[in-house]
Amino acid sequence: MMKILLVCAVVLGVAHAHTLHLGRTCPNVLPFPNLSVDKVLGVWYVVYKFDTSNTCLIWNITRGQLPDTLLVKETRQLAMLDLLGVDHTHAVTAMVDIPNPEVPGKMRVRWPTSLTGKADFVVFDTDYQSYLAVFECDKAGLLHRRSVTILSRTSTIDDMFVNRVRRLLDTAEVKHSALSNISHESCRRSGQHNWHVDEELFGLLPGVNEDEVRRRISEGVQDYDISQLEIIGEGVDSFRGSLKSAQDQPVV
């Protein structure tokens, strides 16, 4: 029963941390020029994020064991479980790779809780010491999902940094009204239940070791796109057929 509650809470948390948009084209958010990856490593407090009710979000960014890879460990308290009075903490570790070391700010991320494979992970602004801004976008069929995260080295952030990030989003034509302030009050370091998902979806499938993760990355199996699934493909063909039929109708 507790695992079912966890799955429901995680699914709701993931769904509400994005905004959904028609079309498969992600906005062109420019990466931060000449990003020094080593300077963004370490602990960051998530102070703003798209449409989420979860609290106490913290990222710990570290180097991965493979070249040009990072690990992002996100810890948080799930709103649904807090509402039910479950004493808990939840953590998930994402794998991030840098496809082009010449453009280190433009990365790809794979969250274990994602059903759509890898997503764009763009560090588009930072001063390394005070704040960090990340834009994520992934594609699913005829849609794409967006998420913006603003982080701080402390649990609070100066409004001038938030306003700067909003201006950059305006320039990239990314609406940001969904940015929610993340509370860091009443945060617990550990609870009666402490879940950490860093291997398979929701931790419900058998885990894999680091060698298996490396094998999967080398084979590219994590870089799938849900739009390639047969059921989605059939839906796209059906949609195109309906659209063509409509276009063939004479205009009255």
CSV table of C-alpha atoms in Angstrom, one decimal:
chain,number,residue,atom,x,y,z
A,1,MET,CA,0.0,0.0,0.0
A,2,MET,CA,2.8,2.4,0.8
A,3,LYS,CA,4.5,1.7,-2.5
A,4,ILE,CA,1.2,2.4,-4.3
A,5,LEU,CA,0.9,5.8,-2.5
A,6,LEU,CA,4.5,6.6,-3.5
A,7,VAL,CA,3.8,5.8,-7.2
A,8,CYS,CA,0.7,8.0,-7.2
A,9,ALA,CA,2.5,10.8,-5.4
A,10,VAL,CA,5.5,10.7,-7.8
A,11,VAL,CA,3.3,10.5,-10.9
A,12,LEU,CA,1.3,13.6,-9.7
A,13,GLY,CA,4.5,15.4,-8.9
A,14,VAL,CA,6.1,14.8,-12.3
A,15,ALA,CA,2.9,15.7,-14.2
A,16,HIS,CA,2.5,19.0,-12.4
A,17,ALA,CA,6.1,20.1,-12.7
A,18,HIS,CA,5.6,20.7,-16.5
A,19,THR,CA,3.4,22.6,-18.8
A,20,LEU,CA,2.0,20.8,-21.9
A,21,HIS,CA,2.1,22.3,-25.4
A,22,LEU,CA,1.0,21.4,-28.9
A,23,GLY,CA,3.7,20.6,-31.4
A,24,ARG,CA,7.0,18.7,-31.2
A,25,THR,CA,9.2,21.8,-31.4
A,26,CYS,CA,10.8,22.9,-28.2
A,27,PRO,CA,11.5,26.7,-27.8
A,28,ASN,CA,15.1,27.8,-28.6
A,29,VAL,CA,16.4,28.6,-25.2
A,30,LEU,CA,20.1,29.6,-25.6
A,31,PRO,CA,22.6,27.9,-23.3
A,32,PHE,CA,24.7,30.0,-21.0
A,33,PRO,CA,27.9,30.8,-23.0
A,34,ASN,CA,31.1,29.0,-22.1
A,35,LEU,CA,29.5,27.3,-19.1
A,36,SER,CA,32.1,26.1,-16.5
A,37,VAL,CA,30.5,22.8,-15.5
A,38,ASP,CA,32.7,22.4,-12.4
A,39,LYS,CA,31.4,25.7,-11.0
A,40,VAL,CA,27.8,24.5,-11.0
A,41,LEU,CA,28.5,21.4,-9.1
A,42,GLY,CA,27.3,21.0,-5.5
A,43,VAL,CA,24.1,21.7,-3.6
A,44,TRP,CA,21.4,24.0,-5.0
A,45,TYR,CA,18.0,24.8,-3.4
A,46,VAL,CA,15.1,24.8,-5.9
A,47,VAL,CA,13.3,28.0,-5.2
A,48,TYR,CA,11.1,28.3,-8.2
A,49,LYS,CA,9.8,25.6,-10.5
A,50,PHE,CA,6.9,25.2,-13.0
A,51,ASP,CA,3.6,24.3,-11.3
A,52,THR,CA,4.5,22.1,-8.4
A,53,SER,CA,3.1,21.7,-4.9
A,54,ASN,CA,6.1,19.7,-3.6
A,55,THR,CA,8.3,21.2,-1.0
A,56,CYS,CA,11.9,21.2,0.1
A,57,LEU,CA,13.4,20.5,-3.3
A,58,ILE,CA,17.2,20.3,-3.4
A,59,TRP,CA,19.5,19.4,-6.2
A,60,ASN,CA,23.0,18.0,-5.6
A,61,ILE,CA,24.9,18.0,-8.9
A,62,THR,CA,28.0,15.8,-9.1
A,63,ARG,CA,30.2,14.4,-11.9
A,64,GLY,CA,29.3,11.1,-13.3
A,65,GLN,CA,31.7,8.2,-13.8
A,66,LEU,CA,31.6,8.5,-17.5
A,67,PRO,CA,33.2,11.4,-19.4
A,68,ASP,CA,30.9,14.4,-20.0
A,69,THR,CA,28.2,13.1,-17.7
A,70,LEU,CA,26.6,14.5,-14.5
A,71,LEU,CA,24.3,13.1,-11.8
A,72,VAL,CA,21.5,15.3,-10.4
A,73,LYS,CA,20.1,14.0,-7.2
A,74,GLU,CA,16.8,15.7,-6.3
A,75,THR,CA,15.4,15.3,-2.8
A,76,ARG,CA,12.0,16.6,-1.9
A,77,GLN,CA,8.9,16.1,0.2
A,78,LEU,CA,5.8,15.0,-1.8
A,79,ALA,CA,2.8,17.1,-1.2
A,80,MET,CA,0.4,14.2,-1.5
A,81,LEU,CA,2.2,12.2,1.2
A,82,ASP,CA,2.5,15.3,3.4
A,83,LEU,CA,-1.2,15.7,3.1
A,84,LEU,CA,-1.7,12.1,4.2
A,85,GLY,CA,0.6,12.6,7.2
A,86,VAL,CA,3.3,10.2,5.9
A,87,ASP,CA,6.6,10.9,7.5
A,88,HIS,CA,8.9,10.6,4.5
A,89,THR,CA,11.6,11.9,2.2
A,90,HIS,CA,11.9,11.1,-1.5
A,91,ALA,CA,15.0,11.3,-3.7
A,92,VAL,CA,15.5,10.6,-7.4
A,93,THR,CA,18.8,10.7,-9.3
A,94,ALA,CA,18.9,11.7,-13.0
A,95,MET,CA,21.7,11.1,-15.4
A,96,VAL,CA,22.8,14.1,-17.5
A,97,ASP,CA,25.1,13.9,-20.5
A,98,ILE,CA,26.8,16.7,-22.5
A,99,PRO,CA,26.6,15.6,-26.2
A,100,ASN,CA,28.8,18.5,-27.4
A,101,PRO,CA,31.6,19.5,-25.0
A,102,GLU,CA,32.0,22.7,-27.0
A,103,VAL,CA,28.5,23.7,-25.9
A,104,PRO,CA,28.4,22.4,-22.3
A,105,GLY,CA,25.3,24.3,-21.3
A,106,LYS,CA,23.2,22.3,-23.7
A,107,MET,CA,22.7,18.9,-22.1
A,108,ARG,CA,20.3,15.9,-22.1
A,109,VAL,CA,18.7,14.5,-19.0
A,110,ARG,CA,17.1,11.1,-18.2
A,111,TRP,CA,15.0,11.1,-15.0
A,112,PRO,CA,14.1,7.6,-13.8
A,113,THR,CA,10.5,8.7,-13.3
A,114,SER,CA,10.1,9.9,-16.9
A,115,LEU,CA,8.0,8.0,-19.4
A,116,THR,CA,9.3,9.9,-22.4
A,117,GLY,CA,13.0,9.2,-22.4
A,118,LYS,CA,15.6,11.8,-22.5
A,119,ALA,CA,14.8,15.5,-22.4
A,120,ASP,CA,16.7,18.7,-23.3
A,121,PHE,CA,18.4,20.1,-20.2
A,122,VAL,CA,19.6,23.6,-20.9
A,123,VAL,CA,21.5,25.7,-18.3
A,124,PHE,CA,20.7,29.2,-19.6
A,125,ASP,CA,21.8,31.5,-16.9
A,126,THR,CA,23.9,31.5,-13.7
A,127,ASP,CA,26.5,33.5,-11.8
A,128,TYR,CA,27.8,30.2,-10.2
A,129,GLN,CA,27.6,31.7,-6.7
A,130,SER,CA,24.0,32.8,-6.2
A,131,TYR,CA,21.6,31.3,-8.8
A,132,LEU,CA,21.2,28.8,-11.6
A,133,ALA,CA,18.4,28.6,-14.2
A,134,VAL,CA,17.6,25.4,-16.1
A,135,PHE,CA,15.1,24.8,-18.9
A,136,GLU,CA,13.9,21.3,-19.7
A,137,CYS,CA,11.8,20.1,-22.7
A,138,ASP,CA,10.8,16.6,-23.8
A,139,LYS,CA,8.6,15.4,-26.6
A,140,ALA,CA,5.7,13.0,-26.5
A,141,GLY,CA,3.8,12.2,-29.7
A,142,LEU,CA,2.3,15.5,-31.0
A,143,LEU,CA,3.1,17.3,-27.8
A,144,HIS,CA,6.0,18.6,-25.8
A,145,ARG,CA,6.4,19.4,-22.2
A,146,ARG,CA,8.4,22.3,-20.7
A,147,SER,CA,9.8,23.0,-17.2
A,148,VAL,CA,11.9,25.8,-15.8
A,149,THR,CA,13.8,25.5,-12.6
A,150,ILE,CA,15.4,28.4,-10.7
A,151,LEU,CA,17.9,27.4,-8.1
A,152,SER,CA,19.9,29.2,-5.4
A,153,ARG,CA,22.9,28.3,-3.2
A,154,THR,CA,20.7,29.2,-0.2
A,155,SER,CA,17.0,28.6,0.5
A,156,THR,CA,16.1,32.1,-0.6
A,157,ILE,CA,16.9,34.2,-3.6
A,158,ASP,CA,17.1,37.8,-4.5
A,159,ASP,CA,14.2,39.0,-6.7
A,160,MET,CA,16.6,40.6,-9.1
A,161,PHE,CA,17.9,37.2,-10.2
A,162,VAL,CA,14.3,35.9,-10.6
A,163,ASN,CA,13.4,38.9,-12.7
A,164,ARG,CA,16.5,38.4,-14.8
A,165,VAL,CA,15.5,34.8,-15.5
A,166,ARG,CA,12.0,35.9,-16.4
A,167,ARG,CA,13.3,38.4,-18.9
A,168,LEU,CA,15.4,35.7,-20.6
A,169,LEU,CA,12.4,33.5,-20.8
A,170,ASP,CA,10.4,36.4,-22.4
A,171,THR,CA,13.2,36.7,-25.0
A,172,ALA,CA,13.0,33.0,-25.7
A,173,GLU,CA,9.1,33.3,-25.9
A,174,VAL,CA,8.7,30.9,-23.0
A,175,LYS,CA,5.7,31.7,-20.8
A,176,HIS,CA,6.6,31.6,-17.2
A,177,SER,CA,3.4,32.3,-15.3
A,178,ALA,CA,3.5,28.6,-14.0
A,179,LEU,CA,6.6,29.3,-11.9
A,180,SER,CA,5.8,28.4,-8.3
A,181,ASN,CA,7.7,29.4,-5.3
A,182,ILE,CA,9.1,26.3,-3.4
A,183,SER,CA,8.8,26.3,0.4
A,184,HIS,CA,11.9,25.2,2.4
A,185,GLU,CA,10.2,25.5,5.8
A,186,SER,CA,9.6,22.5,8.0
A,187,CYS,CA,12.0,20.4,5.9
A,188,ARG,CA,13.2,17.1,7.3
A,189,ARG,CA,16.5,15.4,6.5
A,190,SER,CA,15.1,11.9,6.9
A,191,GLY,CA,11.8,10.4,7.8
A,192,GLN,CA,10.2,7.1,8.8
A,193,HIS,CA,10.1,6.3,5.1
A,194,ASN,CA,13.0,7.3,2.8
A,195,TRP,CA,12.7,6.4,-0.8
A,196,HIS,CA,15.5,6.9,-3.4
A,197,VAL,CA,14.8,6.1,-7.1
A,198,ASP,CA,18.0,6.1,-9.1
A,199,GLU,CA,17.8,3.0,-11.3
A,200,GLU,CA,14.5,1.8,-12.7
A,201,LEU,CA,11.1,3.4,-13.1
A,202,PHE,CA,9.7,4.2,-9.6
A,203,GLY,CA,12.0,1.6,-8.2
A,204,LEU,CA,9.5,-1.1,-9.0
A,205,LEU,CA,11.6,-3.0,-11.4
A,206,PRO,CA,14.8,-4.9,-10.5
A,207,GLY,CA,17.7,-2.5,-10.0
A,208,VAL,CA,20.8,-2.3,-12.1
A,209,ASN,CA,24.4,-1.7,-11.2
A,210,GLU,CA,26.7,1.0,-12.6
A,211,ASP,CA,28.1,-1.4,-15.3
A,212,GLU,CA,24.6,-2.1,-16.6
A,213,VAL,CA,23.9,1.7,-16.7
A,214,ARG,CA,27.0,2.2,-18.7
A,215,ARG,CA,26.0,-0.6,-21.1
A,216,ARG,CA,22.6,0.9,-21.6
A,217,ILE,CA,24.0,4.3,-22.3
A,218,SER,CA,26.5,2.9,-24.8
A,219,GLU,CA,23.7,1.1,-26.6
A,220,GLY,CA,21.6,4.2,-26.6
A,221,VAL,CA,18.6,2.5,-25.2
A,222,GLN,CA,17.8,5.4,-22.9
A,223,ASP,CA,17.6,7.8,-25.8
A,224,TYR,CA,14.2,6.6,-26.9
A,225,ASP,CA,11.2,8.8,-27.8
A,226,ILE,CA,7.7,7.8,-26.8
A,227,SER,CA,6.4,9.0,-30.2
A,228,GLN,CA,8.1,6.0,-31.7
A,229,LEU,CA,5.8,3.6,-29.9
A,230,GLU,CA,3.4,1.8,-32.2
A,231,ILE,CA,0.3,3.0,-30.4
A,232,ILE,CA,1.4,6.6,-30.8
A,233,GLY,CA,2.4,6.1,-34.4
A,234,GLU,CA,-1.0,4.7,-35.2
A,235,GLY,CA,-2.6,7.7,-33.5
A,236,VAL,CA,-0.5,10.1,-35.6
A,237,ASP,CA,-1.5,8.3,-38.8
A,238,SER,CA,-5.2,8.4,-37.8
A,239,PHE,CA,-4.9,12.1,-37.1
A,240,ARG,CA,-3.1,12.8,-40.4
A,241,GLY,CA,-5.8,10.8,-42.3
A,242,SER,CA,-8.6,12.8,-40.6
A,243,LEU,CA,-6.8,16.0,-41.3
A,244,LYS,CA,-6.4,15.1,-45.0
A,245,SER,CA,-10.1,14.2,-45.3
A,246,ALA,CA,-11.0,17.5,-43.8
A,247,GLN,CA,-8.7,19.3,-46.2
A,248,ASP,CA,-10.3,17.5,-49.2
A,249,GLN,CA,-13.8,18.7,-48.3
A,250,PRO,CA,-14.9,21.6,-50.6
A,251,VAL,CA,-15.2,25.0,-49.0
A,252,VAL,CA,-18.8,26.2,-48.9
